[in-house]
Coordinates of C-alpha atoms in Angstrom, one line a residue:
X45 CA 173.0 60.3 231.8
X46 CA 169.5 58.8 231.0
X47 CA 168.5 55.8 232.9
X48 CA 167.5 52.5 231.1
X49 CA 163.9 53.1 232.2
X50 CA 163.7 56.5 230.6
X51 CA 165.3 55.1 227.4
X52 CA 162.8 52.4 227.3
X53 CA 160.0 54.8 227.8
X54 CA 161.3 57.1 225.1
X55 CA 161.6 54.2 222.6
X56 CA 158.0 53.2 223.5
X57 CA 156.8 56.7 222.9
X58 CA 158.6 56.9 219.6
X59 CA 157.1 53.5 218.5
X60 CA 153.6 54.7 219.4
X61 CA 154.1 57.9 217.4
X62 CA 155.3 55.9 214.4
X63 CA 152.2 53.6 214.6
X64 CA 150.0 56.6 214.9
X65 CA 151.6 58.3 211.9
X66 CA 151.4 55.1 209.9
X67 CA 147.7 54.7 210.8
X68 CA 147.1 58.3 209.9
X69 CA 148.7 58.0 206.5
X70 CA 146.7 54.9 205.8
X71 CA 143.5 56.7 206.7
X72 CA 144.5 59.6 204.6
X73 CA 145.4 57.4 201.6
X74 CA 142.1 55.4 202.1
X75 CA 140.0 58.6 202.3
X76 CA 141.8 60.0 199.2
X77 CA 141.2 56.8 197.2
X78 CA 137.5 56.7 198.3
X79 CA 137.2 60.4 197.3
X80 CA 138.7 59.7 193.9
X81 CA 136.3 56.7 193.4
X82 CA 133.3 58.8 194.4
X83 CA 134.5 61.5 192.0
X84 CA 134.9 59.1 189.0
X85 CA 131.6 57.4 189.8
X86 CA 129.8 60.7 190.1
X87 CA 131.1 61.8 186.7
X88 CA 130.1 58.5 185.0
X89 CA 126.6 58.6 186.5
X90 CA 126.3 62.2 185.4
X91 CA 127.5 61.2 181.9
X92 CA 124.9 58.4 181.6
X93 CA 122.1 60.6 183.0
X94 CA 123.0 63.4 180.5
X95 CA 123.1 61.1 177.6
X96 CA 119.7 59.6 178.5
X97 CA 118.1 63.1 178.8
X98 CA 119.7 64.1 175.5
X99 CA 118.3 61.0 173.8
X100 CA 114.8 62.0 175.0
X101 CA 115.2 65.5 173.7
X102 CA 116.7 64.5 170.4
X103 CA 114.0 61.9 169.7
X104 CA 110.9 63.7 170.8
X105 CA 111.8 67.0 169.2
X106 CA 110.8 65.5 165.8
X107 CA 107.2 65.6 166.9
X108 CA 107.2 69.4 167.2
X109 CA 108.7 69.8 163.7
X110 CA 106.1 70.5 161.0
X111 CA 106.0 68.0 158.1
X112 CA 105.0 64.4 157.5
X113 CA 107.9 62.0 156.7
X114 CA 105.5 59.6 154.9
X115 CA 104.5 62.3 152.4
X116 CA 108.1 63.2 151.9
X117 CA 108.8 59.6 151.0
X118 CA 106.0 59.8 148.4
X119 CA 107.0 63.2 147.1
X120 CA 106.2 63.9 143.4
X121 CA 103.2 61.7 143.5
X122 CA 99.6 61.9 144.5
X123 CA 99.5 59.2 147.2
X124 CA 96.4 57.4 148.2
X125 CA 95.5 57.0 151.8
X126 CA 96.4 53.3 151.5
X127 CA 99.9 54.2 150.2
X128 CA 100.5 56.6 153.1
X129 CA 99.3 54.1 155.6
X130 CA 101.7 51.4 154.1
X131 CA 104.7 53.7 154.3
X132 CA 103.7 54.8 157.8
X133 CA 103.6 51.2 158.9
X134 CA 106.8 50.2 157.1
X135 CA 108.8 52.9 159.0
X136 CA 107.1 52.3 162.3
X137 CA 105.4 55.7 162.3
X138 CA 102.1 54.2 163.2
X139 CA 103.3 53.3 166.7
X140 CA 102.9 55.5 169.8
X141 CA 105.8 57.9 170.5
X142 CA 106.9 55.9 173.5
X143 CA 107.1 52.7 171.4
X144 CA 108.9 54.5 168.7
X145 CA 111.5 55.8 171.2
X146 CA 112.1 52.4 172.8
X147 CA 112.6 50.8 169.4
X148 CA 114.9 53.6 168.4
X149 CA 117.0 53.7 171.5
X150 CA 117.4 49.9 171.6
X151 CA 118.7 50.1 168.0
X152 CA 121.0 53.0 168.9
X153 CA 122.6 50.9 171.7
X154 CA 123.4 48.3 169.0
X155 CA 124.7 50.8 166.6
X156 CA 121.5 50.8 164.4
X157 CA 120.1 54.3 163.9
X158 CA 117.3 53.2 161.5
X159 CA 116.9 53.9 157.8
X160 CA 117.4 57.2 156.0
X161 CA 114.3 58.5 154.4
X162 CA 116.3 60.3 151.8
X163 CA 119.0 57.7 150.8
X164 CA 116.8 54.6 151.5
X165 CA 119.9 53.1 153.3
X166 CA 121.0 52.4 156.8
X167 CA 121.7 55.7 158.7
X168 CA 125.0 54.1 160.0
X169 CA 126.2 53.5 156.5
X170 CA 125.3 57.1 155.5
X171 CA 127.1 58.6 158.5
X172 CA 130.2 56.4 158.1
X173 CA 130.6 57.7 154.5
X174 CA 130.6 61.3 155.7
X175 CA 132.4 60.9 159.1
X176 CA 136.0 60.8 157.9
X177 CA 135.9 64.3 156.3
X178 CA 134.4 65.9 159.4
X179 CA 136.8 64.2 161.8
X180 CA 139.8 65.2 159.7
X181 CA 138.5 68.8 159.5
X182 CA 137.9 69.0 163.2
X183 CA 141.3 67.4 164.1
X184 CA 143.2 69.9 161.9
X185 CA 141.2 72.8 163.3
X186 CA 141.9 71.6 166.8
X187 CA 145.6 71.5 166.1
X188 CA 145.4 75.1 164.9
X189 CA 143.4 76.2 167.9
X190 CA 145.7 74.6 170.5
X191 CA 149.1 75.4 168.9
X192 CA 148.3 79.0 167.7
X193 CA 146.1 79.8 170.7
X194 CA 148.5 78.6 173.3
X195 CA 151.5 80.3 171.6
X196 CA 149.7 83.6 171.3
X197 CA 148.4 83.5 174.9
X198 CA 151.8 82.5 176.4
X199 CA 153.6 85.2 174.4
X200 CA 151.1 87.8 175.4
X201 CA 151.4 86.9 179.0
X202 CA 155.2 87.0 178.9
X203 CA 155.0 90.5 177.4
X204 CA 152.1 91.6 179.6
X205 CA 151.5 95.4 179.6
X206 CA 153.7 95.9 176.5
X207 CA 152.7 96.7 172.9
X208 CA 152.9 93.0 171.9
X209 CA 150.4 92.1 174.6
X210 CA 148.0 94.8 173.5
X211 CA 148.3 93.8 169.8
X212 CA 147.5 90.2 170.6
X213 CA 144.7 91.1 172.9
X214 CA 143.0 93.4 170.3
X215 CA 143.6 90.9 167.5
X216 CA 142.1 88.0 169.4
X217 CA 139.1 90.2 170.4
X218 CA 138.5 91.1 166.7
X219 CA 138.9 87.5 165.6
X220 CA 136.5 86.3 168.2
X221 CA 133.8 88.6 167.0
X222 CA 133.9 87.5 163.3
X223 CA 131.6 84.6 162.3
X224 CA 133.2 81.5 160.7
X225 CA 131.5 82.0 157.4
X226 CA 132.9 85.5 157.1
X227 CA 136.4 84.2 157.8
X228 CA 135.7 81.5 155.2
X229 CA 134.7 84.0 152.5
X230 CA 137.8 86.1 153.2
X231 CA 140.1 83.1 153.0
X232 CA 138.6 82.0 149.8
X233 CA 138.8 85.5 148.3
X234 CA 142.5 85.9 149.2
X235 CA 144.2 82.5 149.1
X236 CA 142.0 80.7 146.6
X237 CA 140.8 83.4 144.1
X238 CA 143.5 86.1 144.3
X239 CA 146.6 84.0 145.0
X240 CA 145.4 80.6 143.8
X241 CA 147.4 78.8 146.5
X242 CA 144.6 76.6 147.8
X243 CA 141.5 75.0 146.3
X244 CA 138.2 76.5 147.4
X245 CA 135.8 73.6 146.9
X246 CA 135.6 69.9 147.7
X247 CA 137.5 67.7 150.1
X248 CA 139.9 66.2 147.6
X249 CA 141.4 62.7 147.5
X250 CA 143.2 60.9 150.3
X251 CA 146.6 61.8 151.6
X252 CA 148.3 65.1 150.8
X253 CA 145.5 66.3 148.4
X254 CA 143.0 65.9 151.3
X255 CA 145.3 67.9 153.6
X256 CA 145.6 70.7 151.1
X257 CA 141.8 70.9 150.5
X258 CA 141.2 71.0 154.3
X259 CA 143.7 73.7 155.2
X260 CA 141.5 76.7 154.4
X261 CA 138.3 75.2 155.9
X262 CA 140.2 74.3 159.1
X263 CA 141.6 77.8 159.4
X264 CA 138.1 79.3 158.9
X265 CA 136.7 76.9 161.5
X266 CA 139.5 77.4 164.1
X267 CA 140.5 81.1 164.0
X268 CA 137.6 82.3 166.0
X269 CA 138.3 79.6 168.7
X270 CA 142.0 80.5 168.6
X271 CA 141.1 83.9 169.9
X272 CA 139.3 82.5 173.0
X273 CA 142.1 80.0 173.8
X274 CA 144.7 82.9 173.5
X275 CA 142.7 85.1 175.9
X276 CA 142.1 82.3 178.4
X277 CA 145.8 81.3 178.4
X278 CA 146.9 84.9 178.8
X279 CA 144.5 85.5 181.7
X280 CA 145.3 82.2 183.5
X281 CA 149.0 82.8 183.3
X282 CA 148.8 86.4 184.4
X283 CA 146.9 85.2 187.4
X284 CA 149.7 82.7 188.3
X285 CA 152.5 85.3 187.9
X286 CA 151.3 87.2 190.9
X287 CA 150.9 84.1 193.1
X288 CA 153.3 83.8 196.1
X289 CA 154.9 80.5 195.1
X290 CA 156.0 82.1 191.8
X291 CA 157.5 85.1 193.6
X292 CA 159.3 82.7 195.9
X293 CA 160.6 80.6 193.0
X294 CA 161.9 83.8 191.3
X295 CA 163.5 85.1 194.5
X296 CA 165.4 81.7 194.8
X297 CA 167.2 82.6 191.6
X298 CA 165.5 80.1 189.3
X299 CA 165.7 80.9 185.6
X300 CA 162.7 82.5 184.0
X301 CA 162.0 79.6 181.7
X302 CA 162.0 77.2 184.7
X303 CA 159.6 79.5 186.6
X304 CA 157.3 79.7 183.6
X305 CA 157.3 76.0 182.8
X306 CA 157.2 74.5 186.4
X307 CA 155.3 77.1 188.4
X308 CA 153.2 79.3 186.0
X309 CA 152.2 77.2 183.0
X310 CA 151.7 74.0 185.0
X311 CA 149.3 75.6 187.4
X312 CA 147.5 77.6 184.6
X313 CA 146.8 74.6 182.5
X314 CA 143.5 73.7 184.3
X315 CA 141.3 76.4 182.8
X316 CA 143.1 76.1 179.5
X317 CA 142.3 72.4 179.3
X318 CA 138.7 72.9 180.3
X319 CA 138.1 75.5 177.7
X320 CA 140.0 73.5 175.0
X321 CA 137.8 70.5 175.7
X322 CA 134.6 72.5 175.3
X323 CA 135.8 74.2 172.1
X324 CA 137.0 71.1 170.4
X325 CA 133.7 69.4 171.1
X326 CA 131.9 72.5 169.8
X327 CA 133.8 72.3 166.5
X328 CA 131.5 69.4 165.4
X329 CA 128.6 71.8 165.6
X330 CA 130.3 74.8 163.9
X331 CA 131.7 72.6 161.1
X332 CA 128.3 72.6 159.3
X333 CA 128.6 76.2 158.1
X334 CA 132.2 75.7 157.0
X335 CA 131.4 72.5 155.2
X336 CA 128.6 74.1 153.3
X337 CA 130.8 77.1 152.3
X338 CA 133.7 74.9 151.0
X339 CA 131.5 72.2 149.6
X340 CA 132.8 69.4 151.9
X341 CA 131.0 66.1 152.0
X342 CA 130.9 65.9 155.8
X343 CA 128.4 65.4 158.5
X344 CA 127.7 69.1 158.8
X345 CA 126.5 69.5 155.3
X346 CA 124.6 66.2 155.6
X347 CA 122.8 67.6 158.6
X348 CA 121.8 70.7 156.7
X349 CA 120.5 68.6 153.8
X350 CA 118.7 66.2 156.1
X351 CA 116.9 69.0 158.0
X352 CA 115.8 70.6 154.7
X353 CA 114.4 67.2 153.4
X354 CA 112.8 66.1 156.7
X355 CA 115.1 63.1 157.0
X356 CA 114.5 62.7 160.7
X357 CA 116.5 59.5 161.3
X358 CA 119.7 61.1 159.9
X359 CA 119.1 64.3 161.8
X360 CA 118.5 62.4 165.1
X361 CA 121.7 60.3 164.6
X362 CA 123.9 63.3 163.8
X363 CA 122.6 65.4 166.7
X364 CA 123.0 62.4 169.1
X365 CA 126.6 61.8 167.9
X366 CA 127.5 65.4 168.5
X367 CA 125.9 65.4 172.0
X368 CA 127.7 62.2 172.9
X369 CA 131.0 63.6 171.7
X370 CA 130.5 66.9 173.6
X371 CA 129.5 65.3 176.9
X372 CA 132.1 62.6 176.7
X373 CA 135.0 65.0 176.0
X374 CA 133.9 67.2 178.9
X375 CA 133.7 64.2 181.2
X376 CA 137.2 63.2 180.1
X377 CA 138.5 66.7 180.8
X378 CA 136.9 66.6 184.3
X379 CA 138.6 63.2 185.0
X380 CA 142.0 64.2 183.6
X381 CA 142.3 67.7 185.2
X382 CA 143.0 66.5 188.8
X383 CA 145.8 64.4 187.4
X384 CA 147.4 67.4 185.8
X385 CA 146.9 69.8 188.7
X386 CA 147.6 67.9 192.0
X387 CA 146.0 70.7 194.0
X388 CA 142.6 69.7 192.7
X389 CA 141.6 66.8 194.9
X390 CA 139.2 64.5 193.2
X391 CA 135.8 65.1 194.6
X392 CA 136.8 67.7 197.1
X393 CA 137.1 70.8 194.9
X394 CA 134.5 72.1 192.6
X395 CA 135.0 74.4 189.7

């Protein structure tokens, strides 16, 4: 039978261990919180630095493009040197490049992108009139990409090594190699001209009519990206199926659906999310060709027209908006991914 002295010593030892465990857990929690804060702060600093560098490239690239904006404003006339000088002064083109940049970036921070040389109106007003069509097109294409791409990739992975897997793999490879404008022409020829199911030109009115007009353009924009999402999903899931924790879950008698949802798809979502974020942001760039093909009055077609007519303020504003969207979406994906996959410790694991 243990003596009172030994019991007291045992209780004291147990209390010391509890205090050490509690202190260790507090240190671990504190270091994890500090690591998360450093991770978030690093991503935000990187976002700001990238946007600043992008603004420099976007603005100063206009000085390497041939053409004089002042002469474009006076097109169709025989301008005198005085007229050119007046237009140059009115649009601030007589200032040094650094002064022009500081004026421009200070206006951008306030939401003022300057005046359009083509429309003689505020660039913000011109963009806002075109932005809804592009956002609706990109959103619909993103839905096609995520839903169809995930479904195809998951189905191919579940049937890996079989005929269905090979068919999906070959189809996605072929789709990924076809440019968007070729897919657009094929869709117009089949579903608009031959079958007459969908309109082939214009963005339509609001509501259901807009949705019907955007179906073919969204498919043309998204099908090539669907192929990539399907391949990434298939590859990521196949990698998880051979992991030890999946084999252990299967050996414990868990149902196949439970293994796929809880152990395979959950751990495979990281690469899928990363690629999806990059692709959805890239849709803003790819939409220009599709909008031109289907005659949509969006930002993509506006960019093409503005480049052709040397409307530098509009070009700079659209390019900057695309860059901001691209960088912001990728930053959000970086911040969200550790929350989805607990194995990724914020700031302690790099991709």
